[in-house]
XYZ file of C-alpha atoms in Angstrom:
411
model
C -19.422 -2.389 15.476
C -17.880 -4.955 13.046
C -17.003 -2.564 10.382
C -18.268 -1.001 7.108
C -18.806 -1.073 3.647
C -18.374 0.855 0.809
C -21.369 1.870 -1.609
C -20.482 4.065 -4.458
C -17.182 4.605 -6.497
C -16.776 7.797 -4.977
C -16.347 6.243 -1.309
C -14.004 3.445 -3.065
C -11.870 5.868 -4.788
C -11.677 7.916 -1.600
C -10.357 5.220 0.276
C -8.167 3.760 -2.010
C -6.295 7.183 -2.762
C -5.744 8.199 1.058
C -4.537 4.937 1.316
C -1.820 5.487 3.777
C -1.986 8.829 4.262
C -5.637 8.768 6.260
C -6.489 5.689 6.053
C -4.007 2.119 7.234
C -3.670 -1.026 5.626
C -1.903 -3.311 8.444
C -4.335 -5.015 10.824
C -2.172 -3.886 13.426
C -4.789 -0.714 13.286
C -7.781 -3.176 13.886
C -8.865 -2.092 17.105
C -11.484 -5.163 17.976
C -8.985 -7.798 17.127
C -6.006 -5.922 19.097
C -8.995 -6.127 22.226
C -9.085 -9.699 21.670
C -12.478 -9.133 20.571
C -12.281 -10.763 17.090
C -12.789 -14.905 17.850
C -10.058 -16.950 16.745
C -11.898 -18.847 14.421
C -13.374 -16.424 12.502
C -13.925 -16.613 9.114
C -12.969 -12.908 8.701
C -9.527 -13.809 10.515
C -7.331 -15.498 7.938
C -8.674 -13.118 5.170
C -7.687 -10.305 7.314
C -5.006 -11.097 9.263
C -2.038 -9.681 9.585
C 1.140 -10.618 7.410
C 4.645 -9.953 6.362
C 3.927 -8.962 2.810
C 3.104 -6.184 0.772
C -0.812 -6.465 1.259
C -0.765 -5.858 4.868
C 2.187 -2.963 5.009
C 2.156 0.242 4.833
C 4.860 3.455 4.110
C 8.317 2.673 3.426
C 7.655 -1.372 3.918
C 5.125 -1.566 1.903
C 6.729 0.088 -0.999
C 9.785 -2.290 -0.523
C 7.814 -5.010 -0.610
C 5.594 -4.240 -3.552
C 8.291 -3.105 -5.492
C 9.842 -6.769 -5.231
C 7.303 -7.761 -6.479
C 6.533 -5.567 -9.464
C 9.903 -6.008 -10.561
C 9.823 -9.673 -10.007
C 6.695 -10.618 -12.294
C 8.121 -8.004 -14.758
C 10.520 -10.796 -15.847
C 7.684 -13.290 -16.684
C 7.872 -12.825 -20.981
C 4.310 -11.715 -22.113
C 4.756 -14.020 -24.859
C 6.195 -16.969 -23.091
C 3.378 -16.646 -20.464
C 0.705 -17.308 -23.728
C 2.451 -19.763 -24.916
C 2.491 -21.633 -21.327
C -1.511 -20.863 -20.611
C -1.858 -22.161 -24.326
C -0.531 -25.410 -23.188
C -1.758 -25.883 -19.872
C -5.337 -25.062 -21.208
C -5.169 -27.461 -24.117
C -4.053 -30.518 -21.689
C -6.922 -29.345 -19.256
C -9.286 -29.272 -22.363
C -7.594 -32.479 -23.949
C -8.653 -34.223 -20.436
C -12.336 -33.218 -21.093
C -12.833 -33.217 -24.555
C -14.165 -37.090 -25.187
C -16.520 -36.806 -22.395
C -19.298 -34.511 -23.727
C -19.362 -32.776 -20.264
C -17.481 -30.856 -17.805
C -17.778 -28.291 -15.228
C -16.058 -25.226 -16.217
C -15.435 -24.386 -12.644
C -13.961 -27.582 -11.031
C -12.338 -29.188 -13.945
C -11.323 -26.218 -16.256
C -11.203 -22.840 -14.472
C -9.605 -23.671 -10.745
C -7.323 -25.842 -11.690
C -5.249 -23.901 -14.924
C -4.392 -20.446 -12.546
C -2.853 -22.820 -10.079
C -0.748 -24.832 -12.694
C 0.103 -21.738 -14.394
C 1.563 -20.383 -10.972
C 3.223 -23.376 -9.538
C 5.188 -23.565 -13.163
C 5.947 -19.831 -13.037
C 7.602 -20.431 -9.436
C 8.832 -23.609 -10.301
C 7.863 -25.173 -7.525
C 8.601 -29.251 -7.692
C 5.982 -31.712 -6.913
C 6.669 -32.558 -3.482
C 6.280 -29.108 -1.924
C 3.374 -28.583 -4.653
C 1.936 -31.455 -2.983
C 1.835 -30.028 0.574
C 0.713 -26.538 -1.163
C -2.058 -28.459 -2.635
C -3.094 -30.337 0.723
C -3.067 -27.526 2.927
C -4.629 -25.413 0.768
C -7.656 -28.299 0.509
C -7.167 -28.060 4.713
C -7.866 -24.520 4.453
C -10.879 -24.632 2.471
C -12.599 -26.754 4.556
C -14.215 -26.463 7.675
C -13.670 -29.312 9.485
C -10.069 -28.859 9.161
C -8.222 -26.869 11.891
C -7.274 -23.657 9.982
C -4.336 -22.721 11.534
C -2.485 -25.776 11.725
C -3.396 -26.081 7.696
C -2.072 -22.718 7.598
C 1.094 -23.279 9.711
C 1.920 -26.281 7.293
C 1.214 -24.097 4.336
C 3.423 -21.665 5.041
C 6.490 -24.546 6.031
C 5.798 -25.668 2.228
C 6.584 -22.135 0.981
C 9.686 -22.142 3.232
C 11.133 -25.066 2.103
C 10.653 -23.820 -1.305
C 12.300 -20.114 -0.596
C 15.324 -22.628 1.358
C 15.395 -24.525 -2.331
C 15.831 -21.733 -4.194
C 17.891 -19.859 -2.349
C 20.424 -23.114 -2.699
C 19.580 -23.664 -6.209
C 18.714 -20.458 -7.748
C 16.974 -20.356 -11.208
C 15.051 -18.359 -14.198
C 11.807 -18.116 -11.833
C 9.597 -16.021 -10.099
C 10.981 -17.256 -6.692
C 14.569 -16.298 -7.681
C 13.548 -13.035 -9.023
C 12.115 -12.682 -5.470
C 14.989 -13.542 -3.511
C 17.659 -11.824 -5.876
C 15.713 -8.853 -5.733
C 18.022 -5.698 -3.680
C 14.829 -5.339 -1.357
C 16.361 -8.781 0.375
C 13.328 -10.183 1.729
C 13.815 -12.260 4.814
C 12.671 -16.152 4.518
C 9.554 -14.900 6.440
C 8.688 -12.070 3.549
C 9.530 -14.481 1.169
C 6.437 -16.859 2.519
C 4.379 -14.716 2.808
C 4.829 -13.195 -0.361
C 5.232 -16.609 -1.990
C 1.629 -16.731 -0.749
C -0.079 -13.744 -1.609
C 1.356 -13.774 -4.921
C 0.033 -17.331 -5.512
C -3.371 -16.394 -3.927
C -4.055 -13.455 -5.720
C -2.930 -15.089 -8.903
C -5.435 -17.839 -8.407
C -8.766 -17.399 -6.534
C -9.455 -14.321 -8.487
C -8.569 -15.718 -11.817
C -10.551 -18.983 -11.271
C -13.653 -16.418 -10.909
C -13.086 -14.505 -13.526
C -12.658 -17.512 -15.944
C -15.661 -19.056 -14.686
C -17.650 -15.802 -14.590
C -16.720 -15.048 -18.338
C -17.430 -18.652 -19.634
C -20.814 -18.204 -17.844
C -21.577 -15.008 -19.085
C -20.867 -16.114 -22.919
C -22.694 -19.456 -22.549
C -26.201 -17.297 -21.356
C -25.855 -13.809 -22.004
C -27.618 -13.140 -25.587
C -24.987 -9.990 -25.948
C -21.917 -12.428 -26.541
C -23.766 -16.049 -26.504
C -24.280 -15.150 -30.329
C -20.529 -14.729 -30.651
C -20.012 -18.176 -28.980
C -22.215 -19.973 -31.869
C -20.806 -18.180 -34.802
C -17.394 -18.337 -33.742
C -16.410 -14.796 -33.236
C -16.101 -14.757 -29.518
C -15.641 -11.070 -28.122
C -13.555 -12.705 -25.001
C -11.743 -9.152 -24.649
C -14.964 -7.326 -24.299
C -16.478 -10.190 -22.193
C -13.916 -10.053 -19.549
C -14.772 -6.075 -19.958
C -17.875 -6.578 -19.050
C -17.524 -9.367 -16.367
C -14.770 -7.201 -14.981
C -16.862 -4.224 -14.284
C -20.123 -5.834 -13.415
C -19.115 -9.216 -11.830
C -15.244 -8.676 -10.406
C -13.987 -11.755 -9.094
C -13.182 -10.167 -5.395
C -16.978 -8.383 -4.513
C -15.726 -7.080 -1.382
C -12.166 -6.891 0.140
C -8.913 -4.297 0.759
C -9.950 -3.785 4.463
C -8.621 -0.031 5.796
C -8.600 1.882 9.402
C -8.914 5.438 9.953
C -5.661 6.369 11.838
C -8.445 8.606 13.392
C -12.239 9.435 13.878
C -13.334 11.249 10.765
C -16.672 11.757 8.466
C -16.963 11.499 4.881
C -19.725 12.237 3.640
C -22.111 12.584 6.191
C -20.549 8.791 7.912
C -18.627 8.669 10.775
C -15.784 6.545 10.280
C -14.290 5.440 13.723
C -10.626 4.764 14.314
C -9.849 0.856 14.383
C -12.738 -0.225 12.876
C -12.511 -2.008 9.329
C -13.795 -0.714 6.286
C -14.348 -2.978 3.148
C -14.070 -1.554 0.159
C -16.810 -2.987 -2.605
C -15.529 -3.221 -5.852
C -18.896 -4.984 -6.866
C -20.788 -1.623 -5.654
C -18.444 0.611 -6.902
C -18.311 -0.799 -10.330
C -22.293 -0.684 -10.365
C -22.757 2.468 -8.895
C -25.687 3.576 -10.620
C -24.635 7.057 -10.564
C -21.850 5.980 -13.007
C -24.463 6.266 -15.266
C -22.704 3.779 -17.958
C -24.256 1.841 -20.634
C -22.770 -0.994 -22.220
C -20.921 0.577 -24.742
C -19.141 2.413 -21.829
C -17.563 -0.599 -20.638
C -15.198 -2.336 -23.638
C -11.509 -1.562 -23.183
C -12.732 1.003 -20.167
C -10.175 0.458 -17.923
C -11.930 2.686 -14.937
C -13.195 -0.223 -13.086
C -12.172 -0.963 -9.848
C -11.918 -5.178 -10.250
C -7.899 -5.090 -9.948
C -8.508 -2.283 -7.025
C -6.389 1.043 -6.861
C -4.075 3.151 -5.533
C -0.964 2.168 -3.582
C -2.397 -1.625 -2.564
C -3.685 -1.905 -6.618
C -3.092 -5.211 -8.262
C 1.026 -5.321 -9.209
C 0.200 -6.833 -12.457
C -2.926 -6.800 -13.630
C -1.575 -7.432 -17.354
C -0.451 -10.815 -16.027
C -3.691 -11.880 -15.024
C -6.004 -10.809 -18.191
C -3.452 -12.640 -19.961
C -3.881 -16.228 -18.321
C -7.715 -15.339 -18.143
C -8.406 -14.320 -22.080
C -6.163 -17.176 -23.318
C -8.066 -19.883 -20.341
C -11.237 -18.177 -22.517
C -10.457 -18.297 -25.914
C -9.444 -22.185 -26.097
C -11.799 -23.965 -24.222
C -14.552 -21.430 -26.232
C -12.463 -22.487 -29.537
C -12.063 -26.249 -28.885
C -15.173 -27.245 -27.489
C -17.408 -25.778 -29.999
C -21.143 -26.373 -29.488
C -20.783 -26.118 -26.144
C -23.929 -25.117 -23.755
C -25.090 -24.812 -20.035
C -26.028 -28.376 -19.015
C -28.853 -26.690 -16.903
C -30.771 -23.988 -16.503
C -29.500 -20.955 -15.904
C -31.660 -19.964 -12.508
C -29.904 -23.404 -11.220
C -26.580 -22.134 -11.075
C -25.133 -21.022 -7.697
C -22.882 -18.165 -6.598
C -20.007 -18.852 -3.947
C -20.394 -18.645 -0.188
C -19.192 -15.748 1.474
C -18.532 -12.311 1.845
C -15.123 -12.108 -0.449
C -15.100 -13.900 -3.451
C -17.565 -13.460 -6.092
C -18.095 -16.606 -8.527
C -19.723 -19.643 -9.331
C -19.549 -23.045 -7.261
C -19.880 -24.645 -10.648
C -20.544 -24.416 -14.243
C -21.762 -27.693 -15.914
C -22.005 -27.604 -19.701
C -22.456 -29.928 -22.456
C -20.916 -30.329 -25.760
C -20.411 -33.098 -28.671
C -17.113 -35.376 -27.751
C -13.953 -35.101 -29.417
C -11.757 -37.650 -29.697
C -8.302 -36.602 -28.391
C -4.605 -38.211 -28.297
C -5.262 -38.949 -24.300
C -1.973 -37.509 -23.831
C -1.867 -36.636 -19.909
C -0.449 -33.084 -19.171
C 2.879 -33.056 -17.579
C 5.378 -30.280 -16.207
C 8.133 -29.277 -18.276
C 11.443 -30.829 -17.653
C 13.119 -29.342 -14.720
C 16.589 -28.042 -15.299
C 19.465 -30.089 -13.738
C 20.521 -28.369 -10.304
C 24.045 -26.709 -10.164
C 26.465 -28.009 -7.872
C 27.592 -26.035 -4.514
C 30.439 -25.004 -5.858
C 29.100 -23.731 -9.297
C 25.819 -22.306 -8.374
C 25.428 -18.673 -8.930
C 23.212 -16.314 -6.897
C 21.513 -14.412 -10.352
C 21.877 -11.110 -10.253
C 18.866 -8.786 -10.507
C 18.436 -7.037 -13.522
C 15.230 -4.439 -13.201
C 12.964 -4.326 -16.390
C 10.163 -2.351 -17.931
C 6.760 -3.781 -17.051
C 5.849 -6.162 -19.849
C 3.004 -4.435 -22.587
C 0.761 -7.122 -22.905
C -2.505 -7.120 -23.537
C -5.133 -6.746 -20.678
C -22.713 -23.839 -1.140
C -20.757 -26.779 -3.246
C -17.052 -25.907 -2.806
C -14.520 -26.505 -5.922
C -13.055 -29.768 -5.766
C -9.374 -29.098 -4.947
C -8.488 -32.615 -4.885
C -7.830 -32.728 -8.335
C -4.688 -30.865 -7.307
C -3.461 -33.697 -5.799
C -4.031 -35.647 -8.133
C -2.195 -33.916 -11.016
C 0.796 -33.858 -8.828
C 0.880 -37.268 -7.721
C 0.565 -37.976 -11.333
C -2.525 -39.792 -11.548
């Protein structure tokens, strides 16, 4: 047996709440892949293999870990972080503007998470580059996954070896200032779930939202009139189209049934937001789901998303301008034409092609900010890390990624 899947909210709930105290988190519990039994180039693999960050840990470790983390991103100014999708989603949308036509996906809603991220670490442009290319390695299949990966994680090395030389008001610093002392390995592969579970999910949910607005009669009307509900359309999206359908694989430490299923030690179980959030036995109606915070999209329990504030942030301000500077906009085809992602994970759109009239625009090309000048040896301090409250702000074709490379080469 491969593993299972989870149907209802109950089962979700269940296994996100024993999570560690019946049920693991680190693959090290996988049974078929500890047998050998799992292939090496399974897709399943890199999704679910095991790593030296917060996802994948359990107990005492995990907790360290996370709490890195938490603390970490609770630097990141709610205010600041507007301000910076603001701009990064006006440069995007500058870029687009004149042509009369775009796809929301590949030219609007993958690429703004991943500049929003890279600026947040302050990564510089030649290890963004490598990010960029192994990442594009790792998407496709042709490309030998773990040497893409092995080169991936060298990028977020040299960028831990950077900072740690040339320490600075950043989410990487925050990281390795933090009293949990994360080892340069932790630090990579933190470095990378943090940046993957910034981006993948928020390209989704982006696209997803933009989608629903642009065909759904309950908030296409908003669109055309100009009172966009984007709060209550990522709501909606969030509870019955989460960007992750299926993921958070757990063990049972042991063989045990709930109800009436025998769960067998070693054998993964997905959990499936998508079918929890639906469960029909929910029984909720559309009017249950604005501001109902109850859905499962960000997950729960211990492994729940560190910062889900963070996210609705970059996603309702990626929303808001592209709906508030591209007025007029519409699906360039219809609906039935538009195509869901591969795969078992993610849950999104391969593309979302839309029309609108042109706007002329200043053809300014979007640029970092400028890069603070590097203290010398002798004068650079190690910050110091100062805890603070969690921030209250407001909740088939693959994507191109070789835009990516582009917008760090410059061109």
């Amino acid at each position: 047996m491969f593993g299972l899947i989870t149907t209802t909210y109950a089962a979700a709930l269940h296994l996100l709440r024993n999570t560690p105290h019946h049920f693991a988190k680190n693959p090290r519990w996988w049974r078929a892949l500890a047998e050998g039994q799992v292939p090496l180039d399974s897709p399943a693999l890199m999704m679910m293999q095991a790593r030296d960050n917060a996802l994948w840990k359990d107990g005492p470790e995990h907790t360290r870990l996370r709490t890195a983390i938490i603390d970490s991103l609770a630097h990141i100014n709610p205010h600041a972080l507007r301000a910076r999708v603001k701009r990064i989603a006006d440069a995007l949308i500058d870029a687009l503007a004149p042509h009369g036509k775009a796809d929301l996906v590949g030219s609007y809603a993958a690429e703004l998470p991943m500049r929003v991220l890279f600026e947040l670490f302050d990564c510089p442009p030649e290890i963004g580059l490598r990010i960029v290319g192994s990442l594009i390695r790792l998407f496709d299949t042709d490309q030998d996954a773990a040497a893409a990966n092995a080169d991936l994680e060298a990028a977020c090395l040299d960028l831990t070896h950077l900072k740690r030389s040339s320490p600075g008001s950043d989410v990487t610093s925050w990281l390795i200032a933090h009293p949990a002392r994360l080892t340069d390995a932790e630090m990579v592969q933190t470095i990378l779930l943090v940046i993957g579970a910034g981006t993948e999910p928020s390209t989704n949910l982006i696209g997803n939202a933009l989608k629903l607005m642009l065909t759904d009669e309950r908030f296409s009307g908003s669109v055309i009139d100009g009172a966009q509900s984007v709060v209550g359309a990522l709501d909606y999206v969030l509870w019955t189209d989460p960007p992750m359908a299926n993921y958070c694989p757990l063990y049972a430490y042991q063989d045990t049934v709930y109800d009436g299923i025998l769960l067998r030690a070693g054998v993964p179980i997905l959990v499936s937001f998508a079918a929890a959030n639906t469960d029909p036995t929910l029984n909720l109606t559309d009017a249950h789901l604005a501001g109902n915070d109850a859905h499962l999209a960000f997950s729960a329990g211990a492994h729940g998303c560190p910062s889900p504030d963070i996210a609705r942030v970059i996603t309702e301000v990626a929303v808001e301008r592209v709906l508030d500077r591209l007025p007029g906009m519409e699906l360039a085809c219809p609906v039935d034409q538009l195509e869901r992602r591969p795969g078992t994970f993610h849950s999104g759109w391969t593309a979302v092609p839309v029309i609108f009239p042109p706007i002329a625009t200043s053809g300014e090309s979007w640029t970092p900010p400028p890069r603070p000048a590097a203290p010398t040896a002798s004068t650079a301090p190690h910050p110091t890390f100062t805890p603070r409250p969690p921030s209250s702000a407001p909740k088939a074709r693959r994507r191109p990624w070789n835009f990516l490379v582009k917008w760090w080469r410059g061109q």
